[in-house]
Coordinates of C-alpha atoms in Angstrom, one line a residue:
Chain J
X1 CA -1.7 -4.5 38.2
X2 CA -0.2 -6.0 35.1
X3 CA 2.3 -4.3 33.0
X4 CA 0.7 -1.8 30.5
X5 CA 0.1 -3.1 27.1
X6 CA 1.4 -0.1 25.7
X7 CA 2.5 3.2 27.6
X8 CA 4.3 6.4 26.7
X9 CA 5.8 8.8 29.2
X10 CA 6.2 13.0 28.6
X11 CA 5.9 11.7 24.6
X12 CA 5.9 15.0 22.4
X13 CA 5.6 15.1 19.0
X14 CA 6.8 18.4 16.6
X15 CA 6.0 18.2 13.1
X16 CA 6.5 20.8 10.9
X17 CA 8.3 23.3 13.3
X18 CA 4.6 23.0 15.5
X19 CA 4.6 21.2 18.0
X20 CA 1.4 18.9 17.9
X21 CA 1.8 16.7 21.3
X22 CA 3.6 17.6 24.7
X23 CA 4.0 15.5 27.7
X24 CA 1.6 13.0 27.0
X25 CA 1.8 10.3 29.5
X26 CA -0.4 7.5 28.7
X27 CA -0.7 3.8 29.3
X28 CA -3.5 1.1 28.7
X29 CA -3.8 -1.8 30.5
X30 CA -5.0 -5.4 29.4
X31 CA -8.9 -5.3 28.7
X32 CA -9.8 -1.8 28.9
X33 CA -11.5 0.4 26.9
X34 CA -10.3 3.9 26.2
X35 CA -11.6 6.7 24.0
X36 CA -9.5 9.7 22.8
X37 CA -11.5 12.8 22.4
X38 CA -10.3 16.0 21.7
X39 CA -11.3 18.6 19.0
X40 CA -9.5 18.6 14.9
X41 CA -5.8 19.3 15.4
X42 CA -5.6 18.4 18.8
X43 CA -2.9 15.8 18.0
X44 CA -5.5 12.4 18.3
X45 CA -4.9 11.2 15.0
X46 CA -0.9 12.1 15.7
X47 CA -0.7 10.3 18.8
X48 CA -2.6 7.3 17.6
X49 CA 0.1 7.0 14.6
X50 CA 3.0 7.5 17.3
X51 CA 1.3 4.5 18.8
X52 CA 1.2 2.4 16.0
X53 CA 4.4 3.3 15.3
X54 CA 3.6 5.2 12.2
X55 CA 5.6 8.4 13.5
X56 CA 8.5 8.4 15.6
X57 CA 8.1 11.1 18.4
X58 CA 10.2 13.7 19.1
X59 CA 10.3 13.3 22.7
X60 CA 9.7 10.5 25.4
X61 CA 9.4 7.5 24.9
X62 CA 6.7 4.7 23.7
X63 CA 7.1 1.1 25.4
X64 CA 5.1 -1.5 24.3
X65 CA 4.9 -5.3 25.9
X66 CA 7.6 -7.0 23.7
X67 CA 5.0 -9.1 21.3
X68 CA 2.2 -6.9 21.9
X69 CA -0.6 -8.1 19.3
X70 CA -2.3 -5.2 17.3
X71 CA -5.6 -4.7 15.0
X72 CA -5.7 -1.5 13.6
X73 CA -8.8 0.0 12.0
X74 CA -7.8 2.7 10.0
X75 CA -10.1 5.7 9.4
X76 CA -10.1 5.1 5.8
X77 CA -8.4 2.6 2.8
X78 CA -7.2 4.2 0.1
X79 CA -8.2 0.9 -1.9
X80 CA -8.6 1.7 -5.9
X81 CA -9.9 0.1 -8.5
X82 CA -6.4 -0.9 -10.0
X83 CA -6.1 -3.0 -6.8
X84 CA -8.3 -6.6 -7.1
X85 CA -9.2 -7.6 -3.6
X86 CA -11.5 -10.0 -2.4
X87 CA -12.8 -9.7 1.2
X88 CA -11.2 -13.1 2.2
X89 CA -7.8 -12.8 0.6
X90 CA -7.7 -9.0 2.7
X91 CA -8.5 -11.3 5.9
X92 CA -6.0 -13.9 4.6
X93 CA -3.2 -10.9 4.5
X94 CA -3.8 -10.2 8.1
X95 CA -3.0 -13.1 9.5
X96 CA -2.8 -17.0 9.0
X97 CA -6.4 -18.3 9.5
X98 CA -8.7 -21.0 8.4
X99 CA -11.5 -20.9 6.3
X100 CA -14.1 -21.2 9.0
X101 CA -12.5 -18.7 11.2
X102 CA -13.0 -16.0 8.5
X103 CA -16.5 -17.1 8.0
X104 CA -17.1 -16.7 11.6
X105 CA -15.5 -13.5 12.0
X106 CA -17.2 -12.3 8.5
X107 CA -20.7 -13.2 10.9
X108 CA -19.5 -11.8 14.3
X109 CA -18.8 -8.0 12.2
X110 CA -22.5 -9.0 10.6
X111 CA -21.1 -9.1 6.7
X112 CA -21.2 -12.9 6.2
X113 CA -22.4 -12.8 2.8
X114 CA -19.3 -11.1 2.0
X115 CA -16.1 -13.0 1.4
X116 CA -16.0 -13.3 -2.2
X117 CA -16.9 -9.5 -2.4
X118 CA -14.8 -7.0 -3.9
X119 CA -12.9 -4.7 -1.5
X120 CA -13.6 -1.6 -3.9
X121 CA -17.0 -2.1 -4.3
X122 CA -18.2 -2.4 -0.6
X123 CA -20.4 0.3 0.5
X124 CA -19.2 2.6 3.8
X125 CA -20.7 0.6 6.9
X126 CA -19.6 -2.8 4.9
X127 CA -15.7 -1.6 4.5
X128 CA -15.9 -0.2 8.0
X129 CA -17.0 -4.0 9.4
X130 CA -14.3 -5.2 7.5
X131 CA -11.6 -3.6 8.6
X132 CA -12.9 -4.7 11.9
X133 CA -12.8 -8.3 11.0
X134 CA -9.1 -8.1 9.2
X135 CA -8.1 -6.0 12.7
X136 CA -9.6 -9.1 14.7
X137 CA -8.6 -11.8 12.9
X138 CA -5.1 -11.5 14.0
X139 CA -6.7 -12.5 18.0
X140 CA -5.2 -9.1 18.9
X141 CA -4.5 -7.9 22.3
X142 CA -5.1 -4.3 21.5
X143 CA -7.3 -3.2 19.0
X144 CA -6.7 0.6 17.9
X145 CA -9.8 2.4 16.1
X146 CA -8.9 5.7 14.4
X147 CA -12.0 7.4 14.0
X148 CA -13.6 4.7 12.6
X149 CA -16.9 5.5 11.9
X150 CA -16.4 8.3 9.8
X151 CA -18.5 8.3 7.1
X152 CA -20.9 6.1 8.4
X153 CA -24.6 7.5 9.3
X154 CA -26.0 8.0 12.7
X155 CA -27.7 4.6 13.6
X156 CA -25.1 3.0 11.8
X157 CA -22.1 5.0 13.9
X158 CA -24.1 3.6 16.9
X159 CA -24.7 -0.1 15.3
X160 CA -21.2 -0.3 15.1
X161 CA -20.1 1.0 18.8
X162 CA -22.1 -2.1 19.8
X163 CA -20.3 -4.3 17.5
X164 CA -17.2 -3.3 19.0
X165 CA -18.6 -3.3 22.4
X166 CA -19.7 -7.0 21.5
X167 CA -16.4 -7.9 20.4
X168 CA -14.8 -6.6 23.3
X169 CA -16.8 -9.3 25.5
X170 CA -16.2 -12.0 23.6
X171 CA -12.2 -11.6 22.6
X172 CA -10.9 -9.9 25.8
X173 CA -9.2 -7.4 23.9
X174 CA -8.2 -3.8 25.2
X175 CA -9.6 -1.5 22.6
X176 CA -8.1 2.3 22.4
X177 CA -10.5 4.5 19.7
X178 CA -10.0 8.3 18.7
X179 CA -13.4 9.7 18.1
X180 CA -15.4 13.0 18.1
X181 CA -18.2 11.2 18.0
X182 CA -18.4 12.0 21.7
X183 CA -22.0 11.2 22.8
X184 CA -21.8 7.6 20.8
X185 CA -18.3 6.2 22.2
X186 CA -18.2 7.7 25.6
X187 CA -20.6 5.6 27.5
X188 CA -18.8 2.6 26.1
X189 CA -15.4 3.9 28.0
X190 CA -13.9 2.6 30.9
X191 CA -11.9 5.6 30.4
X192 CA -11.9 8.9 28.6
X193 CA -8.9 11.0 28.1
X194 CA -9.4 14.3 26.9
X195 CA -6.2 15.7 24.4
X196 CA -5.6 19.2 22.9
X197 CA -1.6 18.7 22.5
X198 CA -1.3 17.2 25.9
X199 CA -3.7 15.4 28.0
X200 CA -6.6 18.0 29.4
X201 CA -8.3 15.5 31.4
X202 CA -9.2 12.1 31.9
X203 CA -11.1 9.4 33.9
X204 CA -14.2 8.1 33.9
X205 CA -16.8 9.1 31.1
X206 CA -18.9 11.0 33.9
X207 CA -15.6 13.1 35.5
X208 CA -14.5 13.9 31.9
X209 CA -17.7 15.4 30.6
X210 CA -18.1 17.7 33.8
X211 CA -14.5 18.5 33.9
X212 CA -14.3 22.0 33.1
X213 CA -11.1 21.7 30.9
X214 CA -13.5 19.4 28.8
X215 CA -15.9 22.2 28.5
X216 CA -13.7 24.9 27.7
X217 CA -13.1 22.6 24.7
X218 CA -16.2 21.4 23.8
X219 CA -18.4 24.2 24.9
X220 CA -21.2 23.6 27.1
X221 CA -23.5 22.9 24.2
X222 CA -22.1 19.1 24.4
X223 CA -22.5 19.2 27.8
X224 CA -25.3 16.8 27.4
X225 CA -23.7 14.8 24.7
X226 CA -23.7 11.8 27.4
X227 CA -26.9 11.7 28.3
X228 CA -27.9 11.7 24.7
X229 CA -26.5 8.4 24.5
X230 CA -28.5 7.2 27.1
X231 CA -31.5 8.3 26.4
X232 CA -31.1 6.0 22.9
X233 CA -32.0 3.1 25.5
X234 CA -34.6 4.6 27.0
X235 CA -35.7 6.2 24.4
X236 CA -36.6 9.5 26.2
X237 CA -36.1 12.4 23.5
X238 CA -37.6 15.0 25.6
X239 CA -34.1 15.1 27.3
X240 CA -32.2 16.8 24.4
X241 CA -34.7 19.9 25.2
X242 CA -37.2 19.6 22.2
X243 CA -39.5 17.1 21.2
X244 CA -40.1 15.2 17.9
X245 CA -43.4 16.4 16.4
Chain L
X1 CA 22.5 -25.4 -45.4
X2 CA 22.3 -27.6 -42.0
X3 CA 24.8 -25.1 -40.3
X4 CA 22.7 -21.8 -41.3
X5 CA 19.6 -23.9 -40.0
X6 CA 21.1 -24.7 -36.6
X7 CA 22.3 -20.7 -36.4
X8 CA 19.3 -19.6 -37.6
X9 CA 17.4 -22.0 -34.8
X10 CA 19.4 -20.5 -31.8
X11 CA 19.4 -16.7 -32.9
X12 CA 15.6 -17.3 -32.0
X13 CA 16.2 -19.3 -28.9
X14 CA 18.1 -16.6 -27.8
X15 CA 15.9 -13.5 -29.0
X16 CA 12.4 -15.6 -27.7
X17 CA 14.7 -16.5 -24.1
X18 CA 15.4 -13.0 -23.7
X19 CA 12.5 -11.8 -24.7
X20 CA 10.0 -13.9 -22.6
X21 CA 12.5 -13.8 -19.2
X22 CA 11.9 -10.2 -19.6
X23 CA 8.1 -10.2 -19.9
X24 CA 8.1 -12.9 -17.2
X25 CA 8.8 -10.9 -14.5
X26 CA 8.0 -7.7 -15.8
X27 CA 4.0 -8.5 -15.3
X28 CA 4.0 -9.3 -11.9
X29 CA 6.4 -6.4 -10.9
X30 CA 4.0 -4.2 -13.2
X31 CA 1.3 -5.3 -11.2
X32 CA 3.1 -3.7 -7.9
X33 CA 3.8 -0.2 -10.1
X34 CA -0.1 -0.1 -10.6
X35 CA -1.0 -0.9 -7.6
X36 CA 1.8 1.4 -5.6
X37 CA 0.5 4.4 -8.0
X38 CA 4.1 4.8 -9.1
X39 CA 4.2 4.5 -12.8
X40 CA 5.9 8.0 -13.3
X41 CA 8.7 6.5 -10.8
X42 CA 9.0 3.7 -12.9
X43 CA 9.4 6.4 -16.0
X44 CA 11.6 7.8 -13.6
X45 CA 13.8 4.9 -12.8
X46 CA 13.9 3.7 -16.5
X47 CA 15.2 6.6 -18.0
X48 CA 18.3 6.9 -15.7
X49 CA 19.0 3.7 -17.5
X50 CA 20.1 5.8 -20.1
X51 CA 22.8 7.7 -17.9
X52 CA 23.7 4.4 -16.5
X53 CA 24.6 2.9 -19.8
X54 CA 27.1 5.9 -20.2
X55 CA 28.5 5.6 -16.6
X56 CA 29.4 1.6 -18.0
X57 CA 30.7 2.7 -20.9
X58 CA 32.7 5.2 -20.2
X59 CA 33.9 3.4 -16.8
X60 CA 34.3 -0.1 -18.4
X61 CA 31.7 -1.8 -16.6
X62 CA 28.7 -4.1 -17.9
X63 CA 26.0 -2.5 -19.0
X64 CA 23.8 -4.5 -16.7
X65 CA 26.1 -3.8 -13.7
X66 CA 26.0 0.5 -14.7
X67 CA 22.3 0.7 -15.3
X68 CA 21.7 -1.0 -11.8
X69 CA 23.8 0.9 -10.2
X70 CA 23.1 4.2 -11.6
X71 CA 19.1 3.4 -11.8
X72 CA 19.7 2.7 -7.7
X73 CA 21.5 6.4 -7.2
X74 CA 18.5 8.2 -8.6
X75 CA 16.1 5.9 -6.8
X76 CA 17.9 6.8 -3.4
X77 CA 18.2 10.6 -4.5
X78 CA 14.0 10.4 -5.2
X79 CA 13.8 8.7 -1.7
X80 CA 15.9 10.5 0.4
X81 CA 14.6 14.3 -1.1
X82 CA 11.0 13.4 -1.3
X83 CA 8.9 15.1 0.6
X84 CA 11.7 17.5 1.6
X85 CA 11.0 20.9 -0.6
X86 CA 9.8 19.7 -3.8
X87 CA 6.0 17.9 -4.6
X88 CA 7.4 14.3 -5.4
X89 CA 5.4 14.5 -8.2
X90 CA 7.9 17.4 -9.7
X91 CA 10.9 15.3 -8.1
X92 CA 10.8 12.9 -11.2
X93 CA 9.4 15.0 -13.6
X94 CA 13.1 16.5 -12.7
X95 CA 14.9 13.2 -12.5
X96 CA 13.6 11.3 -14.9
X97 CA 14.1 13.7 -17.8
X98 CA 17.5 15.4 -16.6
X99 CA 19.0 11.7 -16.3
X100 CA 17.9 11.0 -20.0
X101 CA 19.3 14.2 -21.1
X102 CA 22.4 13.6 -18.8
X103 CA 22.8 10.4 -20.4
X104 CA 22.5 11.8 -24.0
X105 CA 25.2 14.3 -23.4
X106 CA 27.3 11.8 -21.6
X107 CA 27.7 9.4 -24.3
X108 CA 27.9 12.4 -26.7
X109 CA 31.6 13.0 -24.8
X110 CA 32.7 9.3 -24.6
X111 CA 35.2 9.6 -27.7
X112 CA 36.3 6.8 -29.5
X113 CA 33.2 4.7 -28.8
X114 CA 30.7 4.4 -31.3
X115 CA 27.3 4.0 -29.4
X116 CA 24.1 2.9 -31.7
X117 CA 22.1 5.4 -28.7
X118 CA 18.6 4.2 -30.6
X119 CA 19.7 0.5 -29.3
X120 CA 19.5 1.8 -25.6
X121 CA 16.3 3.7 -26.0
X122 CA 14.1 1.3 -28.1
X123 CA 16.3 -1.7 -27.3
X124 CA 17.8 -4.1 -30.1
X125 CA 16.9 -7.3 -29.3
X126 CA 18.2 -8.8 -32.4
X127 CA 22.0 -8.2 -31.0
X128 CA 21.5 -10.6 -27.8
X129 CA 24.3 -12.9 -27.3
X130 CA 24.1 -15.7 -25.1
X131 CA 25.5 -13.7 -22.1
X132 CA 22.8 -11.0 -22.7
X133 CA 20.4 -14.1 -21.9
X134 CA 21.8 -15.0 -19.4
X135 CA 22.1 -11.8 -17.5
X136 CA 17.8 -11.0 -18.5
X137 CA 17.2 -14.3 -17.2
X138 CA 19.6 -13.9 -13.9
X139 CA 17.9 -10.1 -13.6
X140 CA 14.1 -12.0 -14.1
X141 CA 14.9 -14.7 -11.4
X142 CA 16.7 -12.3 -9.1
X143 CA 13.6 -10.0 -9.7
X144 CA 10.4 -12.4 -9.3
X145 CA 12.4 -14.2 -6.2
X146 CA 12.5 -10.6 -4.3
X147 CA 8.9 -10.3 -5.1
X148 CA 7.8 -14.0 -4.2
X149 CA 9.9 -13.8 -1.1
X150 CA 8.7 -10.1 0.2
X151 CA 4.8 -11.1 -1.3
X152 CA 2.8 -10.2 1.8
X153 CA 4.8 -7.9 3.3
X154 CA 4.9 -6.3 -0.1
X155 CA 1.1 -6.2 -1.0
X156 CA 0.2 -4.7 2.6
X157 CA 2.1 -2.1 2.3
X158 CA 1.3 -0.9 -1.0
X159 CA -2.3 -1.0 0.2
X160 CA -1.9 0.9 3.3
X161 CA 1.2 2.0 4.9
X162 CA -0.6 2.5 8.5
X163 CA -1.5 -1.0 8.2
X164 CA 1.2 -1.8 7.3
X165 CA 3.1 -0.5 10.8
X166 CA 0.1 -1.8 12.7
X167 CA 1.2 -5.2 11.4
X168 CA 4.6 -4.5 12.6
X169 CA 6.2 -4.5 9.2
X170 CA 8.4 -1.8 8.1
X171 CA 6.8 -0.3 4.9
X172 CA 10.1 2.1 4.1
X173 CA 11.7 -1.5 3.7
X174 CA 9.7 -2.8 1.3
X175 CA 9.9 0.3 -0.8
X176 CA 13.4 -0.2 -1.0
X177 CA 12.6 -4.0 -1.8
X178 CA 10.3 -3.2 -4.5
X179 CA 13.0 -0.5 -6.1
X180 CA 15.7 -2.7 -6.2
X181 CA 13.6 -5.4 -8.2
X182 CA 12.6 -2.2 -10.6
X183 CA 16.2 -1.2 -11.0
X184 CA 16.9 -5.3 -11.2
X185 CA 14.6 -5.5 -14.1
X186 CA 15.3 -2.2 -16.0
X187 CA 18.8 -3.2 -15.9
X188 CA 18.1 -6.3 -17.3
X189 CA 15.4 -5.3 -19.8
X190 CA 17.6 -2.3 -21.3
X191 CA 19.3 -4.5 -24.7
X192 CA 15.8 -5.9 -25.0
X193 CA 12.7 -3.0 -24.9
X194 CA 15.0 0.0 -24.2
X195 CA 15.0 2.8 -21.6
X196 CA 12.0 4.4 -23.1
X197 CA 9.7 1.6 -23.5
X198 CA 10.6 -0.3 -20.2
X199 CA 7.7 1.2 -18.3
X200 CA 5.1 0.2 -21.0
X201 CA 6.1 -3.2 -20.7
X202 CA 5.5 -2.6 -16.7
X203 CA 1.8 -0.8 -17.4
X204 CA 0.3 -2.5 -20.4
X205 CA 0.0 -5.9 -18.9
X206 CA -0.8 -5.5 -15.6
X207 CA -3.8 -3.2 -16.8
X208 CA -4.8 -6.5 -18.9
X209 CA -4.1 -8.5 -16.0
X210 CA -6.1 -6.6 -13.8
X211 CA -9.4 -7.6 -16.0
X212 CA -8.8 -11.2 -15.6
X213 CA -8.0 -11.2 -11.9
X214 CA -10.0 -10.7 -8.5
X215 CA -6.9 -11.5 -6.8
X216 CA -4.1 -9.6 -6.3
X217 CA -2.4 -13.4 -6.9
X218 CA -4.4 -13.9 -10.0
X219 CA -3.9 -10.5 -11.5
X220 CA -0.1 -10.7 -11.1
X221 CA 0.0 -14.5 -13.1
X222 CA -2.4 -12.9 -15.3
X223 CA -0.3 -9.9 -16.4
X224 CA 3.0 -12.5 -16.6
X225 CA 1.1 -14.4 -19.0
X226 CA -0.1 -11.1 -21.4
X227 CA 3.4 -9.8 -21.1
X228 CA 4.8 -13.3 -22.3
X229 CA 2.1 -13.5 -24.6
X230 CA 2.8 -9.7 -25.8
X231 CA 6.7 -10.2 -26.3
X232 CA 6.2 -13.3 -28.0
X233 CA 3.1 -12.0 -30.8
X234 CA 5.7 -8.4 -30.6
X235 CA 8.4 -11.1 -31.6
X236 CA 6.7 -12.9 -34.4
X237 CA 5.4 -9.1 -36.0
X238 CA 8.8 -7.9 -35.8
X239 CA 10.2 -10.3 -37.8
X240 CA 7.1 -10.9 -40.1
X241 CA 6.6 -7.2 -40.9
X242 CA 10.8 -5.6 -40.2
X243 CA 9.3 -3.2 -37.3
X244 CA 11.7 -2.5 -34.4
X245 CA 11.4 -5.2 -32.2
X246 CA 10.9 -3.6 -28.8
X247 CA 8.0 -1.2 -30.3
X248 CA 6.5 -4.1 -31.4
X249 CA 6.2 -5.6 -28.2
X250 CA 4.6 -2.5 -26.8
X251 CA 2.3 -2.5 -29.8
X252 CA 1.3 -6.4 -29.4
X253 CA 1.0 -5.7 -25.2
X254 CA -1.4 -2.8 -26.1
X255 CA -3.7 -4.8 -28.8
X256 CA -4.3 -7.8 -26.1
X257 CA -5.4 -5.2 -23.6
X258 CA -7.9 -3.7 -26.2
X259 CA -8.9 -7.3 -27.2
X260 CA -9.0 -8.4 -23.0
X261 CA -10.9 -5.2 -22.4
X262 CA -13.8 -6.3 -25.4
X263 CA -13.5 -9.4 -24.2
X264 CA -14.2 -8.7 -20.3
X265 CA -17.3 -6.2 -21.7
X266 CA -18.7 -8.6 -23.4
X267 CA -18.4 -11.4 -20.7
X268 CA -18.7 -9.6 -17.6
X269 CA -22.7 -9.4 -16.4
X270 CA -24.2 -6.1 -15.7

């Protein structure tokens, strides 16, 4: 195996005088996907910034592969009005591309009518496929999604898992997301880890929603949270236990 | 006759110089106080110009050198104590009006010199020498060129710090970047609008520029060009009408953002 893109080892994190993250030892390798899941204040958002290198943690250390491309979808932009932004000059500050490389990426993240748009005045889904596009535009190696569909409505939360699924055929690159939107993202894992301040559990989407440290989090209401994804494809909605009349 | 005309001729080369190097790079710095959301730092920042005009005179230095200098201290205190204990937001209510009264008192004790105060808070253009000039235009230059040369860097991290990092930029540097171009200019713009009205000069025309602009590029030539335009109309009232020059600036920077405002109602399709 390859060295880890990016890896941390017994990282811990206090902020505040409360400690937020403990012994988290994590690493991604080149490729894979891995979701985050863990309930509000379990640290996800924390670690993801650690990460990033938005925070410096208190303990451990982070290592990441010396040049180690990033795309980073935040979960929001704090973009006002006072700010004048077109859609391609945002993709132009990302990094150095060519006109035709934007258009194409505008296409791939399915907003191609929008370069000469305004970034204040796109709608939720269209800023969300954006900051895709001005995350992959860059040809990263590791793409980091911080809850990124928040906001965005139920088929469109699912519209956009695909997109990123799509993506991650065609560019090769690891992605690492931070979601509660547990029944979408899951199946899309190669790898789930489940945090509350350290890492609960973690493996496969399958061993992590019948761990039982995942349930004592989630409760065994989301138990079926995985098969509700899967019964989008096959469209059986008996499964959730009541039927559409 | 010919000799008053020749001194009458470079008196305005060297009001309309200083003016205009001023205004020059005061838009597109403006353009970064808008878009940061730190006008009331800029307040901040501008108003210790008035203690650092005490700290020169009473030390002996330039006036240029002891307005940097002392606009950079309060800068580093806000920086280093924000976020601590206090909302920032009270931070320079504190700073900015404790340095102006500091200032006030400090000059107030500096015996033997006689200080026209209302010079430093409204500016007297009128009094430039050629060395003024040349000190707004090295402050200008040594202000846009920081700006030019930090551009991107600069404009991704006053639109989101996380993204920012993720680019692997370093967003605390650019926010010490972009407050040593504000202390840069404030020093250089205190003989010509004055501590109090540095920040309008900041404000006003970026807020026009803004309306002309869909570009963070185009806004910032935009607002350059009203702020030239401003100090150059503020000029010609000043003299036309005897109004204090710097408030008249202010006044002519305020009336184009009216008229750009009409202007962009009337042109822009609904």
């Amino acid at each position: 195996m390859s060295a880890p893109l990016i890896e941390t080892e017994n990282l811990g994190l206090t902020y505040n005088g409360r400690q937020v993250l403990h012994h988290v030892d994590f690493a991604i390798q080149g490729g894979e996907i891995v979701t985050i899941v863990g309930p509000n204040g379990s640290g996800k958002s924390s670690f993801l910034k650690c990460l990033i290198g938005a925070v410096q943690p208190t303990e451990g250390h982070i290592r990441r592969k010396p040049g180690l491309r990033m795309g980073y979808v935040p979960q929001k932009l704090h973009l006002d009005q006072a700010f004048p932004m077109s859609v391609d000059r945002f993709l132009r500050l990302a990094a150095k591309s060519t006109g035709s490389e934007r258009a194409a990426m505008l296409k791939r993240v399915g907003v191609s009518d929008a370069s000469g748009w305004q970034m204040a005045a796109l709608s939720g889904g269209q800023l969300q496929r954006v900051l895709l596009a001005h995350a992959l535009i860059g040809k990263p190696e590791l793409l980091v999604l911080d809850e990124a569909a928040q906001g965005l409505d139920q088929p469109a939360v699912a519209g956009f898992y695909r997109l990123i699924e799509d993506v991650r055929r065609k560019l090769h690159c690891a992605i690492l997301m931070v979601s509660h939107d547990l029944h979408v993202v899951m199946s899309a894992s190669d790898r789930v880890i489940c945090l509350n301040g350290h890492v609960c559990c973690e493996g496969t989407p399958t061993v992590v929603s019948e761990a039982p440290e995942y349930q004592r989090l989630f409760g065994h209401g989301t138990e079926g949270a995985l098969a509700l994804y899967q019964h989008h494809h096959d469209h059986d909605h008996d499964h959730a236990g009541h039927s559409h009349g | 006759m010919i000799m008053r005309g020749i001194r009458m001729d470079e008196f305005l080369w060297r009001v309309v110089l200083a003016a205009t190097g001023v205004a020059l790079a005061a838009g597109p710095l403006g353009c970064f106080v808008v878009w940061r959301r730190m006008v009331y730092f800029g307040d901040t920042i501008s108003h210790a110009a008035l203690l650092g005009v005490a700290f020169a005179l009473a030390s002996g230095l330039p006036v240029f050198l002891g307005v940097l200098l002392c606009a950079l201290a309060i800068a580093a205190v806000i920086l280093l104590a924000e976020g601590r204990l206090h909302h920032t937001d009270t931070l320079l209510g504190v700073s900015a009006h404790s340095a102006l009264a500091l200032g006030l008192v400090a000059v107030a004790f500096l015996n033997g010199v006689k200080v026209d105060l209302m010079s430093y808070l409204i500016g007297d253009i009128l009094a430039v020498n050629w060395q003024d000039v040349a000190v707004v235009w090295t402050g200008a230059i040594g202000c846009l060129g920081l700006l030019i040369w930090r551009w991107r860097p600069l404009l991704v991290s006053s639109l989101d710090r996380e993204m920012a990092l993720a680019h692997g930029q370093n967003p605390r540097k650019e926010s010490i970047i972009f407050t040593l171009a504000l202390a840069i200019l404030v020093a250089a713009a205190i003989k010509v609008v004055g501590a109090l009205l540095i920040t309008a000069l900041l404000i006003i025309p970026a807020a026009t520029g803004r309306l002309g602009g869909n570009t963070p590029e185009k806004m910032a030539v935009m607002a350059a060009l009203a702020a030239v335009l401003a100090a150059l109309l503020g000029l010609f009232g000043s003299f036309q009408w005897d109004t204090p020059t710097g408030p008249s600036v202010v006044v002519a920077a305020l009336f184009l953002l009216i008229l750009a405002s009409l202007v962009a109602r009337i042109f822009r399709p609904r």
